Tab-separated table of C-alpha atoms in Angstrom:
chain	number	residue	atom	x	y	z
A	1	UNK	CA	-124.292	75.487	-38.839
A	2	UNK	CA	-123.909	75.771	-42.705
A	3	UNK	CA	-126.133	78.522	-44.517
A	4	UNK	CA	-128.884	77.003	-45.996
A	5	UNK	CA	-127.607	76.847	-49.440
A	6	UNK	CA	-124.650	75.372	-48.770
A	7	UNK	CA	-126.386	72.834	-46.758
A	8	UNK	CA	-128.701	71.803	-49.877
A	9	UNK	CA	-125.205	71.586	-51.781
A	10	UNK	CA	-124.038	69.075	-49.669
A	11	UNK	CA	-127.029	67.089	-49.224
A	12	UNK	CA	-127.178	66.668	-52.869
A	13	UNK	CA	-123.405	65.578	-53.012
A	14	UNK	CA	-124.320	62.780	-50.426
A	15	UNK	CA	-127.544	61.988	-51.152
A	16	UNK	CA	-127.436	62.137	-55.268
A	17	UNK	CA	-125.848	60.936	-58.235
A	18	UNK	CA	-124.983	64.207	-59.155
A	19	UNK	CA	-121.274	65.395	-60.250
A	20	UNK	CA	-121.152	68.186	-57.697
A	21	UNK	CA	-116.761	68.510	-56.204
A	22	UNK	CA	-117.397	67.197	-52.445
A	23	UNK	CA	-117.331	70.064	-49.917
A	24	UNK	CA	-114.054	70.468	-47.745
A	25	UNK	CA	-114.798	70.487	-44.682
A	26	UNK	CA	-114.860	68.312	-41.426
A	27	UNK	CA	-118.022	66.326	-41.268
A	28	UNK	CA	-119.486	66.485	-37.893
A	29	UNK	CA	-122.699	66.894	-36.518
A	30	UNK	CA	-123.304	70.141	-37.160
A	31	UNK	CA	-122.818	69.379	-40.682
A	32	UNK	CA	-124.903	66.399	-40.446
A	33	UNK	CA	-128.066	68.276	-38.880
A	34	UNK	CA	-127.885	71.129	-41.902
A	35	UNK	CA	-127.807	68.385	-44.270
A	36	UNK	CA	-131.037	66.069	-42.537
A	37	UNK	CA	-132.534	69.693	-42.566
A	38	UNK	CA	-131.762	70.027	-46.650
A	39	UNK	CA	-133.325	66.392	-47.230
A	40	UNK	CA	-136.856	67.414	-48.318
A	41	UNK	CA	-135.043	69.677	-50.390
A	42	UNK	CA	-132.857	66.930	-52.398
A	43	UNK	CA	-136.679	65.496	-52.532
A	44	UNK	CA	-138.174	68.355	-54.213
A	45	UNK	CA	-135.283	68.297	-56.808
A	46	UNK	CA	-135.433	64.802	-57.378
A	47	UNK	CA	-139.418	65.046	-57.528
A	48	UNK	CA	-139.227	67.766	-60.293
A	49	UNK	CA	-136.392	65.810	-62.145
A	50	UNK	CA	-139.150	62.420	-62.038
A	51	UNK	CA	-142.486	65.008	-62.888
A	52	UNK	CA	-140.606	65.985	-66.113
A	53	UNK	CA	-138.966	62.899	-67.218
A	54	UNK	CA	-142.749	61.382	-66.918
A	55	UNK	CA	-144.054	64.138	-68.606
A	56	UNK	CA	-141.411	64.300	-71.537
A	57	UNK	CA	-142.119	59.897	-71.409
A	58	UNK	CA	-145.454	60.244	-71.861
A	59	UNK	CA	-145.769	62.701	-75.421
A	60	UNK	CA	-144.408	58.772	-76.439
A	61	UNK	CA	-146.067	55.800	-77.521
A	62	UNK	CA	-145.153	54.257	-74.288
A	63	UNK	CA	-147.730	52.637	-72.025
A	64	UNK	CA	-147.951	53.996	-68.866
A	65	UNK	CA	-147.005	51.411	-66.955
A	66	UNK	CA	-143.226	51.366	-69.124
A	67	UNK	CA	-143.117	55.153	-67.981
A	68	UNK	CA	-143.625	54.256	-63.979
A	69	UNK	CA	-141.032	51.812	-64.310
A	70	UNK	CA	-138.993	53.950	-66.008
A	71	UNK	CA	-139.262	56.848	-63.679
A	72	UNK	CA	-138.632	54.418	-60.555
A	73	UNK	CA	-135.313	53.542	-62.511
A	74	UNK	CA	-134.243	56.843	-62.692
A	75	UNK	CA	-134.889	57.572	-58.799
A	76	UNK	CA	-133.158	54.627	-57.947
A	77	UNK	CA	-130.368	55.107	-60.265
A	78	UNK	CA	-130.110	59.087	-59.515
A	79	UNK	CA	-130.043	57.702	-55.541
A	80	UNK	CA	-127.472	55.019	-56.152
A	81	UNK	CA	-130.088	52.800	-54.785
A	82	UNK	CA	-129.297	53.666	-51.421
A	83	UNK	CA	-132.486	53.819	-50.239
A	84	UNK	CA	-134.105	50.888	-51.272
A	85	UNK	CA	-130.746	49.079	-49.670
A	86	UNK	CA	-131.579	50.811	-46.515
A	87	UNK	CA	-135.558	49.110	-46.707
A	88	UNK	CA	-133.865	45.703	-47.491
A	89	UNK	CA	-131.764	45.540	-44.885
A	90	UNK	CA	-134.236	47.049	-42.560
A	91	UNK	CA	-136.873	44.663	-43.508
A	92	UNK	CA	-134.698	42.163	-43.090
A	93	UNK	CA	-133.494	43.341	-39.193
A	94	UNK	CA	-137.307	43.721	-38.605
A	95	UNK	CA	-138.244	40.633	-39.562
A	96	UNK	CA	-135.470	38.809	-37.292
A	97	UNK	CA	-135.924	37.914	-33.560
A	98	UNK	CA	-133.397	38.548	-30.835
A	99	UNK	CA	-131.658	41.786	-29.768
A	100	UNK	CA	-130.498	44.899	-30.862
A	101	UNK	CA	-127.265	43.053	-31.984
A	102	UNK	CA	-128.611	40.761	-33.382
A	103	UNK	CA	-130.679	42.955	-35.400
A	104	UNK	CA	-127.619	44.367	-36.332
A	105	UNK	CA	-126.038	41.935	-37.226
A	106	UNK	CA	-128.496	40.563	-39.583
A	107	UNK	CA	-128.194	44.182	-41.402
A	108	UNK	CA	-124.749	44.367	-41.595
A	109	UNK	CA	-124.884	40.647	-43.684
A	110	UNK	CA	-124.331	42.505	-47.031
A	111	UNK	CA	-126.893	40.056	-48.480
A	112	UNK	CA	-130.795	40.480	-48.872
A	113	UNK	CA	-133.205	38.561	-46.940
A	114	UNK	CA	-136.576	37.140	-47.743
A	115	UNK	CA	-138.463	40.195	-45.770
A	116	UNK	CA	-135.795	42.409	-47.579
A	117	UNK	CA	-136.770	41.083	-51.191
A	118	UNK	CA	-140.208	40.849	-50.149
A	119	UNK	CA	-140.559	44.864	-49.293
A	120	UNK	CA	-137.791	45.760	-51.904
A	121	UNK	CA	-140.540	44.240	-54.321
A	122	UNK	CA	-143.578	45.449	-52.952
A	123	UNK	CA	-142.387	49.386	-52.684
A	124	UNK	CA	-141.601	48.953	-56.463
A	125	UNK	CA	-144.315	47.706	-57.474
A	126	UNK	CA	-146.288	50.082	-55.665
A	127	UNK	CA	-144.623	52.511	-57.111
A	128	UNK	CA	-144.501	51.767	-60.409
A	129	UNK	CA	-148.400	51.418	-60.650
A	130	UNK	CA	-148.336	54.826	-58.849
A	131	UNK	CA	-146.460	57.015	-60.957
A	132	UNK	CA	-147.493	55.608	-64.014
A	133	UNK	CA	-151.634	56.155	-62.774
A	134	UNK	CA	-150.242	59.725	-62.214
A	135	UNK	CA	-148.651	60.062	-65.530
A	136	UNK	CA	-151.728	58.692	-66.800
A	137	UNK	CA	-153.624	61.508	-65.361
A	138	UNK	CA	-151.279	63.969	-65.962
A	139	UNK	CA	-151.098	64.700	-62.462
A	140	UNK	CA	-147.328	65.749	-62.623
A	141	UNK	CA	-147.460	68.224	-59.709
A	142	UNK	CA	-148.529	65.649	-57.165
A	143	UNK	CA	-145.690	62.658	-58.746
A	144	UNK	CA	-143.419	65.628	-57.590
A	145	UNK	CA	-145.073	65.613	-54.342
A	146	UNK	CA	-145.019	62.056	-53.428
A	147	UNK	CA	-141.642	62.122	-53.843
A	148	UNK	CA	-140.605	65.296	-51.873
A	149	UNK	CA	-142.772	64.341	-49.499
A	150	UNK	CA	-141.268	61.240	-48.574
A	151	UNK	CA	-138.090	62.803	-48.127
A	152	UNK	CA	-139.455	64.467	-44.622
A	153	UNK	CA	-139.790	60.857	-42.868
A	154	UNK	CA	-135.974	60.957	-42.865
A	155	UNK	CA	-136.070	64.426	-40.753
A	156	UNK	CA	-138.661	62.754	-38.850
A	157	UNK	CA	-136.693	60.252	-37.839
A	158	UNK	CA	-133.694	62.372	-36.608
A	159	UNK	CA	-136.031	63.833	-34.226
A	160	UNK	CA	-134.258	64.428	-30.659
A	161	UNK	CA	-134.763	61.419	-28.335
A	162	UNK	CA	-134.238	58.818	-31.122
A	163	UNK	CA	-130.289	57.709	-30.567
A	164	UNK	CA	-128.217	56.795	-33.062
A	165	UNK	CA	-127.562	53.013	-33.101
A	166	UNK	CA	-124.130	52.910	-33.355
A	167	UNK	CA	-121.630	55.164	-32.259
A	168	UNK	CA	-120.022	55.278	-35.661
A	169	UNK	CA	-121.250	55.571	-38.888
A	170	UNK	CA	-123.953	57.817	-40.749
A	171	UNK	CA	-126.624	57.655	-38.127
A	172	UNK	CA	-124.137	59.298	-35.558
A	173	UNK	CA	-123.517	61.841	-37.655
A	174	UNK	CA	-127.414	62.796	-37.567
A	175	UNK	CA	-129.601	61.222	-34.967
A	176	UNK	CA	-131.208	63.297	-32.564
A	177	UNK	CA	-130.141	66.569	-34.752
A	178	UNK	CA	-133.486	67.683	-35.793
A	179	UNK	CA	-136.248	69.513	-33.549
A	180	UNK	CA	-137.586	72.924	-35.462
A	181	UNK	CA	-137.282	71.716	-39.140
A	182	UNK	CA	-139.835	68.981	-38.411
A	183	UNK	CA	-142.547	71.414	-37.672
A	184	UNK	CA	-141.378	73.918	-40.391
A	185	UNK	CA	-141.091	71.233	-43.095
A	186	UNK	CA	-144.763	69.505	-41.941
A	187	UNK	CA	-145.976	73.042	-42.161
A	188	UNK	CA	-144.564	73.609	-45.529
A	189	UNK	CA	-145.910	70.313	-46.594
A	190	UNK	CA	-149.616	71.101	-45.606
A	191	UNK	CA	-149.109	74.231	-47.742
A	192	UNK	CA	-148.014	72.637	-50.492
A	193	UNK	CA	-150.507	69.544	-49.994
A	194	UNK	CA	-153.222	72.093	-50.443
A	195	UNK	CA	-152.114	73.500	-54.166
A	196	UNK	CA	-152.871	69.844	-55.073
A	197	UNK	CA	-156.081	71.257	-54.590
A	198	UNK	CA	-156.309	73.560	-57.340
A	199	UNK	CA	-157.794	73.090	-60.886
A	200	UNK	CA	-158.150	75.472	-64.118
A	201	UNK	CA	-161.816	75.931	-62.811
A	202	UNK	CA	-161.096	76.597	-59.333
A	203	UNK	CA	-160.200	75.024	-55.874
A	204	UNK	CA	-161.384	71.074	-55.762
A	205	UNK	CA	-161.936	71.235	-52.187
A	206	UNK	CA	-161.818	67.113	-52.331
A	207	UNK	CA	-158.474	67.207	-53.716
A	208	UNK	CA	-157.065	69.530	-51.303
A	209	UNK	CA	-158.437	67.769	-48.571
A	210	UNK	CA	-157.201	64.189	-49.312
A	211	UNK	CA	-153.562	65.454	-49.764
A	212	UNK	CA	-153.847	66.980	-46.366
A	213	UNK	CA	-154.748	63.807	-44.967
A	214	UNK	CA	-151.756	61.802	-46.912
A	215	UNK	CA	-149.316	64.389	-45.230
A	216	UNK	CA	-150.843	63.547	-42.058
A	217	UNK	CA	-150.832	59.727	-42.777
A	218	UNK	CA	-146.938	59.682	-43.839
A	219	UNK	CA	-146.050	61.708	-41.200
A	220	UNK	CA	-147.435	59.485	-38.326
A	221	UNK	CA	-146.526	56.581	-39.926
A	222	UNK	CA	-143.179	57.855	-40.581
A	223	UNK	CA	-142.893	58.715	-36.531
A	224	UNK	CA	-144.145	55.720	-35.659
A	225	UNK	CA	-141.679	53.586	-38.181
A	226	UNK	CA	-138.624	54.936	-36.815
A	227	UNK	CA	-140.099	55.065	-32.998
A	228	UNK	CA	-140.500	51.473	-33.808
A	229	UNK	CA	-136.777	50.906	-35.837
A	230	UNK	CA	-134.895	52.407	-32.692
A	231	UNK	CA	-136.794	50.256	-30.036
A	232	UNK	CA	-136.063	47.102	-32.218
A	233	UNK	CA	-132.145	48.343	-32.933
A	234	UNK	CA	-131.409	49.990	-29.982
A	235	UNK	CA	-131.555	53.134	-32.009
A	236	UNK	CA	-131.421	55.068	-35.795
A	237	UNK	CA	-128.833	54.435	-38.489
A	238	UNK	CA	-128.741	55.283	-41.990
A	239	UNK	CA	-130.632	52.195	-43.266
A	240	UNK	CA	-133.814	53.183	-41.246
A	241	UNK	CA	-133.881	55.973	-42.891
A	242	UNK	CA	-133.636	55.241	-45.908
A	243	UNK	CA	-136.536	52.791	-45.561
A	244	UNK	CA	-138.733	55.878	-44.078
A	245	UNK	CA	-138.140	57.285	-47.107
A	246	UNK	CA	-139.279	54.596	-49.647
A	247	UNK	CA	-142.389	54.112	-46.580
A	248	UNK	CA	-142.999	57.813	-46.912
A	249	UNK	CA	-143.151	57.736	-51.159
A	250	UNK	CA	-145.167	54.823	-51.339
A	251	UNK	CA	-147.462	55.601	-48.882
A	252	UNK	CA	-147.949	59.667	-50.403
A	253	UNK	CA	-148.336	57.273	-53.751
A	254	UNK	CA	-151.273	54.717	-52.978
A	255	UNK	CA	-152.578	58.171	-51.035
A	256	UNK	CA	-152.664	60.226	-53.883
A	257	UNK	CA	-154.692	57.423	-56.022
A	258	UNK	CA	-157.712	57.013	-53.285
């Protein structure tokens, strides 16, 4: 198992933009599960990285909407869009009959579908209205939040018991690696639901309340996504994933805004 900071050092080298020298080193398993473990922490980067560029956006003239598009830009971009691929394709698997390989197959086309357009469009959108309501509201802690906390429906999803797809690939390298660190980062997530809670005048009990109940929504929805993805595809591979995600951000999003 890597120590924990090297761990985060490779998950940002896979899972970022970022100019970091790739790590030299054989990439099994063991690799794979310290990395799926390092996710939400890749999430709390990039979620910091968004909360400041809308913050910096908005002491401008432009409307807030401009900034939420702007900031979902810069996620994508900073992401190399690989995680709105991965909802695209898996849209588009979901939304095809037949079996596992043919669900495969569809997802392996290299071209976008109407269901993947369709969601592709709709997690944007949702998105954009989201962060720029935040921004808005100068609400920059919980923009940071939404998108760290999407992050943990990908270690959700590598839960033991949920196979990896294919025996090659990205989801071999992680499926069924992850037990403890779904617990510990739920728990951490609770904890830092609850600071979205506090106010210069004191704890707004309402506040801390409804973020605890978006952590709880995106993490049984993210459970029950990839539950779903594996039974449908026979079992996890990156693009499921990815799609938890972008599931797990919009949802914490449109949660946030209630």
């Amino acid at each position: 198992m890597l120590p924990p900071a090297r761990a985060v050092y490779v998950a940002v080298s896979w899972m970022t933009v970022v100019p970091v020298p790739q790590p030299r080193m054989p990439m099994d398993r063991s690799v794979g599960a310290a990395v799926m473990t390092a996710v939400p922490v890749v999430g709390i980067l990039l979620g910091a990285a968004a909360a400041g560029l809308a913050a910096a956006l908005s002491m401008t003239d432009l409307p807030t909407a401009m900034i939420g598009v702007l900031v979902v830009v810069a996620l994508a971009v900073a992401t190399r869009g690989m995680h709105l691929d991965g909802l695209a394709d898996t849209a588009d698997g979901l939304g095809c009959y037949g079996p596992p390989e043919r669900v495969a197959e569809v997802m392996r086309s290299g071209s976008a579908g109407p269901f993947g357009v369709a969601a592709v469009t709709s997690a944007m959108i949702v998105q954009v209205i989201g962060f720029g309501s935040l921004t808005d509201q100068h609400r920059w802690y919980e923009l940071a939040f939404a998108i760290a906390l999407g992050r943990i429906v990908a270690v959700i999803g590598c839960r033991r018991r949920l196979p990896a797809a294919h025996p090659t690939g990205f989801g071999a390298l992680v499926a069924g690696t992850q037990h403890t660190s779904v617990v510990v980062w739920t728990v951490l997530a609770l904890a830092a639901g609850a600071v979205c809670g506090w106010t210069p005048h004191g704890l707004d009990v309402g506040a801390a309340v409804r973020a605890v109940v978006v952590i709880v929504v995106v993490v049984v929805a993210g459970w029950w996504f990839t539950a779903h993805c594996a039974r449908r595809m026979g079992g996890i591979n990156g693009d499921v994933l990815g799609a938890g995600i972008e599931l797990g951000v919009t949802l914490a999003v449109v949660g946030l805004l209630v």
